[in-house]
Short mmCIF file of N, CA and C in Angstrom, two decimals:
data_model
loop_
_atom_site.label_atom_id
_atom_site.label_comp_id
_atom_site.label_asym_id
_atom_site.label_seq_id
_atom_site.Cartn_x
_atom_site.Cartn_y
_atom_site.Cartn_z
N UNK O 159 66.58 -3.60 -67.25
CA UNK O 159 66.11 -3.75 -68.60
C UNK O 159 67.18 -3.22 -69.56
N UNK O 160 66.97 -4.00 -70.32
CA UNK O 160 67.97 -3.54 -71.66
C UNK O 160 67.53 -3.07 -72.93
N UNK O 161 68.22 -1.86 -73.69
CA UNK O 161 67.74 -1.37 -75.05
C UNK O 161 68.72 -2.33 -75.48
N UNK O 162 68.44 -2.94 -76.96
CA UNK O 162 69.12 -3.40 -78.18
C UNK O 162 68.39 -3.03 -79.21
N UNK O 163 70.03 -2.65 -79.97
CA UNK O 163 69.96 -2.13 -81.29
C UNK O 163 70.62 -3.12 -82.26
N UNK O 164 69.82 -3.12 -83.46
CA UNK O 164 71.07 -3.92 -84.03
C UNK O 164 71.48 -3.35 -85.16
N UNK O 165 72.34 -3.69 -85.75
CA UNK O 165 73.90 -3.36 -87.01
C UNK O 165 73.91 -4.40 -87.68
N UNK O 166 74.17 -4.47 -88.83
CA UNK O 166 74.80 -4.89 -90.12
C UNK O 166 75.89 -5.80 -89.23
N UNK O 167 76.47 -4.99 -87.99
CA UNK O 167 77.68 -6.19 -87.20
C UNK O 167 77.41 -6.70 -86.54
N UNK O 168 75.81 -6.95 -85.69
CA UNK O 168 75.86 -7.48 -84.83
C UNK O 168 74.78 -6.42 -84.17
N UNK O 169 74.51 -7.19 -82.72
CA UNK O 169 73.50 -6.39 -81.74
C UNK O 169 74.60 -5.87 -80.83
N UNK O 170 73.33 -4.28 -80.26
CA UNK O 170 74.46 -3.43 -79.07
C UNK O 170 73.55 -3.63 -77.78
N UNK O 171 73.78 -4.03 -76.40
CA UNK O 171 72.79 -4.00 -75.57
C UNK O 171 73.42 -2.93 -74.81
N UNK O 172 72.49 -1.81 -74.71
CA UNK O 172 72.58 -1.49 -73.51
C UNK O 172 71.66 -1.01 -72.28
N UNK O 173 72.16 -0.77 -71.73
CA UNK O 173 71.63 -1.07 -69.75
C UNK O 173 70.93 0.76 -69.85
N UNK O 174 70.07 0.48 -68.92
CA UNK O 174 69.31 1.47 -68.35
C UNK O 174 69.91 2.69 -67.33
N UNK O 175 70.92 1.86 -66.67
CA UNK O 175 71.65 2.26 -66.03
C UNK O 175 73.11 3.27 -66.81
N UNK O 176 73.33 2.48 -67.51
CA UNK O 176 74.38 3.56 -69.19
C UNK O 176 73.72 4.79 -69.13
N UNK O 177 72.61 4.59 -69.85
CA UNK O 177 71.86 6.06 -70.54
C UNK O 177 71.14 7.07 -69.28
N UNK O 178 70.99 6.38 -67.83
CA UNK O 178 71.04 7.11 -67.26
C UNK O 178 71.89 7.76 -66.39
N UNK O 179 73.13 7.09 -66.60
CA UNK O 179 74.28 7.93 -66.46
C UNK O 179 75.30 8.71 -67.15
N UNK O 180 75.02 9.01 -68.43
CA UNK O 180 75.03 9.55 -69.54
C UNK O 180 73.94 11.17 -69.43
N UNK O 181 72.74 10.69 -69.40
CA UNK O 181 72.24 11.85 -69.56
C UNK O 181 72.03 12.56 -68.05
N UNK O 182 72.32 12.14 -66.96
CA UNK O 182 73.02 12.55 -65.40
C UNK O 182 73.95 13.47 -66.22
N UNK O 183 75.10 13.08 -66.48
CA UNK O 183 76.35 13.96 -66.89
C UNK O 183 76.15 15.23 -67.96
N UNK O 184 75.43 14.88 -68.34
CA UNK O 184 74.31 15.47 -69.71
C UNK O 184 74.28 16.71 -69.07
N UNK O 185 73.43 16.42 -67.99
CA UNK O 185 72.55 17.50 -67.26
C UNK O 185 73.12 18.32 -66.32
N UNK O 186 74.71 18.19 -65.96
CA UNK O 186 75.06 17.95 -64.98
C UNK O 186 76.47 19.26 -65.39
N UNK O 187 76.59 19.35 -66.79
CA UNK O 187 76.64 20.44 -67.95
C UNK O 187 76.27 21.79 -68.02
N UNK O 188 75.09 21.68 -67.94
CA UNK O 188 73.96 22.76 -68.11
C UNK O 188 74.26 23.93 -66.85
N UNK O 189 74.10 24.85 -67.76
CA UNK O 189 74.29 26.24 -66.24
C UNK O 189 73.08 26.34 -65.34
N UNK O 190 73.37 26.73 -64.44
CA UNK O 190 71.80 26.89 -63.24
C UNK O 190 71.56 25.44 -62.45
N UNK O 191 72.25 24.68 -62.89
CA UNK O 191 71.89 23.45 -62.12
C UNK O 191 73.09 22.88 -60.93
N UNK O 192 72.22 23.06 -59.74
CA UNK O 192 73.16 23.04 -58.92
C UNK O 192 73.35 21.05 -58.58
N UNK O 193 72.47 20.65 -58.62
CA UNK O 193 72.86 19.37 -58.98
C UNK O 193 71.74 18.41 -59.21
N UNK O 194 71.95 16.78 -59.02
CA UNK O 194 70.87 15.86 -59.28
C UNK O 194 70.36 15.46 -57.77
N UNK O 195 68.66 15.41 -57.67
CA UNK O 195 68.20 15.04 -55.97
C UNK O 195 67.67 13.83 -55.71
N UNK O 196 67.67 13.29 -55.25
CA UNK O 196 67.01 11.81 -55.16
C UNK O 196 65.82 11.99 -55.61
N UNK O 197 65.19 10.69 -55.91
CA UNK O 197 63.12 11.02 -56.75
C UNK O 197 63.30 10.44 -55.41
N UNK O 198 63.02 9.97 -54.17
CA UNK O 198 62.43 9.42 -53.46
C UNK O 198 61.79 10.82 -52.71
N UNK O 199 61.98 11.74 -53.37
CA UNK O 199 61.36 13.26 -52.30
C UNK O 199 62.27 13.57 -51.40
N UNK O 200 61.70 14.83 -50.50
CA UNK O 200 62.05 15.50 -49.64
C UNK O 200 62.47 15.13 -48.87
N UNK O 201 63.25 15.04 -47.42
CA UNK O 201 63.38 14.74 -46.47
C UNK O 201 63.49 16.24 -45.41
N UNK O 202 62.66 16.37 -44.32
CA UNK O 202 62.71 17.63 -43.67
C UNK O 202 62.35 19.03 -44.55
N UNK O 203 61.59 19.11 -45.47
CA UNK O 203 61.71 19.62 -46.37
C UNK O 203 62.52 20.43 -47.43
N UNK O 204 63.66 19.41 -47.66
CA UNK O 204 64.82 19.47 -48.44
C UNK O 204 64.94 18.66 -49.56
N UNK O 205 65.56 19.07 -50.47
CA UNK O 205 66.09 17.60 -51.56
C UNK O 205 67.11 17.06 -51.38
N UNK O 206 67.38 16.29 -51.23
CA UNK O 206 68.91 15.23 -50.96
C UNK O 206 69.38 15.58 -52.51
N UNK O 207 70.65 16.54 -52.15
CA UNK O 207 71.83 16.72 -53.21
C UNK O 207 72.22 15.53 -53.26
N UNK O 208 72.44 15.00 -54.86
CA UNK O 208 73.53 13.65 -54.91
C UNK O 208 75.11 14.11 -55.28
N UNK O 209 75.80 13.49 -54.82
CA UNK O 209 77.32 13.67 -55.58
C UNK O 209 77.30 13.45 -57.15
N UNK O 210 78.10 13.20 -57.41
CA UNK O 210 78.79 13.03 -58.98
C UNK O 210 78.38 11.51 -59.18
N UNK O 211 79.40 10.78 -57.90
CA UNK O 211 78.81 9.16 -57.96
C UNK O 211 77.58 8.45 -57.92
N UNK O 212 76.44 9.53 -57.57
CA UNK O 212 75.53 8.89 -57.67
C UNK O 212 74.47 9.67 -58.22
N UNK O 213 74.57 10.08 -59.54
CA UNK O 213 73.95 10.76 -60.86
C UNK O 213 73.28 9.69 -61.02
N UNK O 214 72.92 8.69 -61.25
CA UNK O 214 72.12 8.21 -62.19
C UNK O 214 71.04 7.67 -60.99
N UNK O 215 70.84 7.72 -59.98
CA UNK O 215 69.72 7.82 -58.60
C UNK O 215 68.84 8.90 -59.07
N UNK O 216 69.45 10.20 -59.70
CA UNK O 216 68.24 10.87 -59.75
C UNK O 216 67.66 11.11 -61.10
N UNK O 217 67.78 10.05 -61.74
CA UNK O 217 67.37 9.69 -63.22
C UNK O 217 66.69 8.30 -63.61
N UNK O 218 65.51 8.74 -64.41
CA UNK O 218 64.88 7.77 -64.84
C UNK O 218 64.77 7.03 -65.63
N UNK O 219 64.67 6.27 -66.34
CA UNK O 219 64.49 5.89 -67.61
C UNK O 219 63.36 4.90 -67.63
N UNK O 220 62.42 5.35 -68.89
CA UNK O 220 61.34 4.49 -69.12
C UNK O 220 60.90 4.57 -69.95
N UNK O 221 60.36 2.94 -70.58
CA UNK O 221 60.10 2.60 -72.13
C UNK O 221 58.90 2.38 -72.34
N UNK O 222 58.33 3.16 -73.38
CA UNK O 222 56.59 2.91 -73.33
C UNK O 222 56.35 2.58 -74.44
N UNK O 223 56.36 1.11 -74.90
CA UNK O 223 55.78 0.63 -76.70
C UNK O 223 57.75 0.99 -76.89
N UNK O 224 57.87 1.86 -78.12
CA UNK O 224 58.93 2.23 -78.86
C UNK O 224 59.15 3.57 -78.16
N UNK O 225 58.53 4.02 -77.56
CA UNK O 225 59.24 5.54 -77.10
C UNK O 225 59.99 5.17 -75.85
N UNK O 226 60.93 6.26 -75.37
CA UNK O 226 62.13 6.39 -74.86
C UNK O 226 61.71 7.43 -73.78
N UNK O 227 61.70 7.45 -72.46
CA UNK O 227 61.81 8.76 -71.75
C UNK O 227 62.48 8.56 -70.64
N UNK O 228 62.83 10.12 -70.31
CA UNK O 228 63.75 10.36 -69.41
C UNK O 228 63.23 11.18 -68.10
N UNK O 229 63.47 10.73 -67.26
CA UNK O 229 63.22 11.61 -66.04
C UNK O 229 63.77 12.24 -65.23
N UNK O 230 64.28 13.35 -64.60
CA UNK O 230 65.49 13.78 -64.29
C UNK O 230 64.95 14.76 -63.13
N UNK O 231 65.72 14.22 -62.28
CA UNK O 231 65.12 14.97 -60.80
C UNK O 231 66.64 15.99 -60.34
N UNK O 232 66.32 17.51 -60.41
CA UNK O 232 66.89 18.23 -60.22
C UNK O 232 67.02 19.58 -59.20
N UNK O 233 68.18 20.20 -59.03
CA UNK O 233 67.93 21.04 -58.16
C UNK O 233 68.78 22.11 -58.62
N UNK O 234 67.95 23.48 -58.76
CA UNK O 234 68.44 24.49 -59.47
C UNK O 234 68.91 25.57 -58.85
N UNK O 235 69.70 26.13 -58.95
CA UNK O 235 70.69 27.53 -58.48
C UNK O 235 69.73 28.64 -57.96
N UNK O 236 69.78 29.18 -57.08
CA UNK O 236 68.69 30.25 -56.86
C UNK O 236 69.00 31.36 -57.58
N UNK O 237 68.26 32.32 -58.32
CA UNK O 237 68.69 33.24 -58.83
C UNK O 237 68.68 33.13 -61.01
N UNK O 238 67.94 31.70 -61.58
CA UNK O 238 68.13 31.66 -62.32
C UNK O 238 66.77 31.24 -62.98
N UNK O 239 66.27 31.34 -64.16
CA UNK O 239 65.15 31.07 -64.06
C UNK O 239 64.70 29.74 -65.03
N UNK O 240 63.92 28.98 -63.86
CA UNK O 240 63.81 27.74 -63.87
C UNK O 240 63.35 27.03 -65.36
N UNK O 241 62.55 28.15 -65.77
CA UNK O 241 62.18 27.30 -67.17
C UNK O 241 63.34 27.39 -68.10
N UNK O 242 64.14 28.15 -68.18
CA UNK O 242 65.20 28.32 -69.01
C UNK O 242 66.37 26.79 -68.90
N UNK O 243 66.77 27.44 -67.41
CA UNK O 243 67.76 26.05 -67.23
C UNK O 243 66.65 24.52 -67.44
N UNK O 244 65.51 24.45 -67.15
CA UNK O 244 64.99 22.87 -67.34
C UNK O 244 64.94 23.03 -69.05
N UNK O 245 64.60 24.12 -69.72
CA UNK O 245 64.90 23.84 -71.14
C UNK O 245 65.93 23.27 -71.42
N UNK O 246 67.42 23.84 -71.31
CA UNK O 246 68.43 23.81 -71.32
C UNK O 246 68.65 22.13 -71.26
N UNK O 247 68.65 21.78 -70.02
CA UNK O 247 68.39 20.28 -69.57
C UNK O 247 68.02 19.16 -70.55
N UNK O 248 66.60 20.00 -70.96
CA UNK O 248 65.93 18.84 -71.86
C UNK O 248 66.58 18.90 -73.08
N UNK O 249 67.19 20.25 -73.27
CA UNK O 249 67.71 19.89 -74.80
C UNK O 249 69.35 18.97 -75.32
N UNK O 250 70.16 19.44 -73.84
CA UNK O 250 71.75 18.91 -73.62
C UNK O 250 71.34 17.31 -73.64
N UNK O 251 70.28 16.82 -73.14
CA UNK O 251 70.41 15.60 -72.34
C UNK O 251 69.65 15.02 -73.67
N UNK O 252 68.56 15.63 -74.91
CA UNK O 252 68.47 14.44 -75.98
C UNK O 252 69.03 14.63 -77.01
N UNK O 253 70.07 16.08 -77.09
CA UNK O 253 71.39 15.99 -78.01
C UNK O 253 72.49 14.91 -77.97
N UNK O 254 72.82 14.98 -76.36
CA UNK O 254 73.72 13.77 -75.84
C UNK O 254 73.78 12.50 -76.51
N UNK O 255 72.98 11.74 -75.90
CA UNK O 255 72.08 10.60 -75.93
C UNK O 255 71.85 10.10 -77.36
N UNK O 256 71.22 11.36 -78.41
CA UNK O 256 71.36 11.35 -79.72
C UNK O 256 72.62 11.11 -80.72
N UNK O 257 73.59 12.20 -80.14
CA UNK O 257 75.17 11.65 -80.79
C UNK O 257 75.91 10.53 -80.22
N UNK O 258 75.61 10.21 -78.45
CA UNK O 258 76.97 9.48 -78.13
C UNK O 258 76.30 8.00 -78.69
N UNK O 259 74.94 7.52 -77.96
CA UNK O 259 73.99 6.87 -78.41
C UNK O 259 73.10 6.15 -79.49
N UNK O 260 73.25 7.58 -80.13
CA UNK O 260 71.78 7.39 -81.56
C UNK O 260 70.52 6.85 -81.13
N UNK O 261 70.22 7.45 -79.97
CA UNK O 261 69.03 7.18 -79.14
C UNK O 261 68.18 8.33 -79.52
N UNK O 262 67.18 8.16 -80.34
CA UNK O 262 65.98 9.24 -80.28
C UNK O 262 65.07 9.07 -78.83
N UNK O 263 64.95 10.39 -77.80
CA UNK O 263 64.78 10.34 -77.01
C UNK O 263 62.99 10.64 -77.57
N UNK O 264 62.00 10.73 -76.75
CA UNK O 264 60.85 11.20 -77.01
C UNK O 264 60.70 12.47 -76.25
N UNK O 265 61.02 12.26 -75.05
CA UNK O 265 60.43 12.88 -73.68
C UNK O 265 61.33 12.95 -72.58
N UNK O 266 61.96 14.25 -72.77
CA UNK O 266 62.62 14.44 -71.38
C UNK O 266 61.25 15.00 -70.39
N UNK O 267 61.56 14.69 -69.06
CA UNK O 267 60.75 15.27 -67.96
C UNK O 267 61.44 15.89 -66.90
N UNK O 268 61.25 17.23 -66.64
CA UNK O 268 62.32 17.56 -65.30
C UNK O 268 61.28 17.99 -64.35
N UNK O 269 61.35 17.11 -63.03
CA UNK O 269 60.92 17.58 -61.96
C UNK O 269 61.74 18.46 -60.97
N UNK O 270 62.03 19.90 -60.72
CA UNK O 270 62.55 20.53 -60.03
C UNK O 270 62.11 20.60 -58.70
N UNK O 271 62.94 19.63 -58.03
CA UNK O 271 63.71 19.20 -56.56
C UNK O 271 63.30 20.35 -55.26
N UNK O 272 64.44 21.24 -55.91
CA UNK O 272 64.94 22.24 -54.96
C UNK O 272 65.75 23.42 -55.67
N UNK O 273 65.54 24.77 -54.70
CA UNK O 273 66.59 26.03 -55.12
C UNK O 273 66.87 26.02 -53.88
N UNK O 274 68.59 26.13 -54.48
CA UNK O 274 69.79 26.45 -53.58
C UNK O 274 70.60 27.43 -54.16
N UNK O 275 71.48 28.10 -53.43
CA UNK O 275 72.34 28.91 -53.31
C UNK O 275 73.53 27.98 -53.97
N UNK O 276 73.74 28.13 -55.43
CA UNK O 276 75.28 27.32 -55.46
C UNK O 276 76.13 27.75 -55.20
N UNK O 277 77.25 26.73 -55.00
CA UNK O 277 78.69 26.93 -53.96
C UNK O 277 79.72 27.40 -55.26
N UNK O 278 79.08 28.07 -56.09
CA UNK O 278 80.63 28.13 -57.41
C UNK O 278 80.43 29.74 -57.28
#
């Protein structure tokens, strides 16, 4: 699915796949977050860490009427506290989106994955 906007120059389309790899990187920013986990769940009772290349797997995007939301499946640093960094999250990722974009977001959502021990 595609957002379009249009301009005085013309229409902008973009892909679902853009803005959720945009606000992946967004999130990806933020301290305490050790990375993005697949939404398909657990496996063995773990979250599947994604790499870098595949940020936008653990991001959602979905359009309801005119609103905009985001879903962002994450996995946080042990030792940090979770509501802070998912604040954090929600706020980097509809600042982002807002300047690179001019996307008024409605609704970020963070489902927290997993705590791990990060490797930094």
């Amino acid at each position: 699915m595609q957002l379009q906007l249009s301009t005085e120059l013309g229409s902008i389309h973009i892909t679902d796949q853009c803005i959720a790899v945009l606000a992946g990187s967004a999130a990806m920013d933020c301290y305490g977050l050790v990375g993005m986990a697949s939404r398909n769940g657990l496996k063995d009772g773990f979250a599947e860490l994604l790499g870098r290349e595949n940020m936008s797997r653990g991001v959602v995007v979905r359009r309801d009427a005119d609103r905009l939301l985001i879903e962002l499946y994450i996995i946080v640093s042990y030792g940090t506290k979770i509501s802070e960094v998912a604040h954090n999250i929600q706020s980097k990722v509809s600042y982002v989106l807002n300047q690179i974009m001019g996307l008024s977001i409605d609704e970020v959502h963070i489902f927290v994955q997993d705590v791990r021990v990060s490797s930094y």
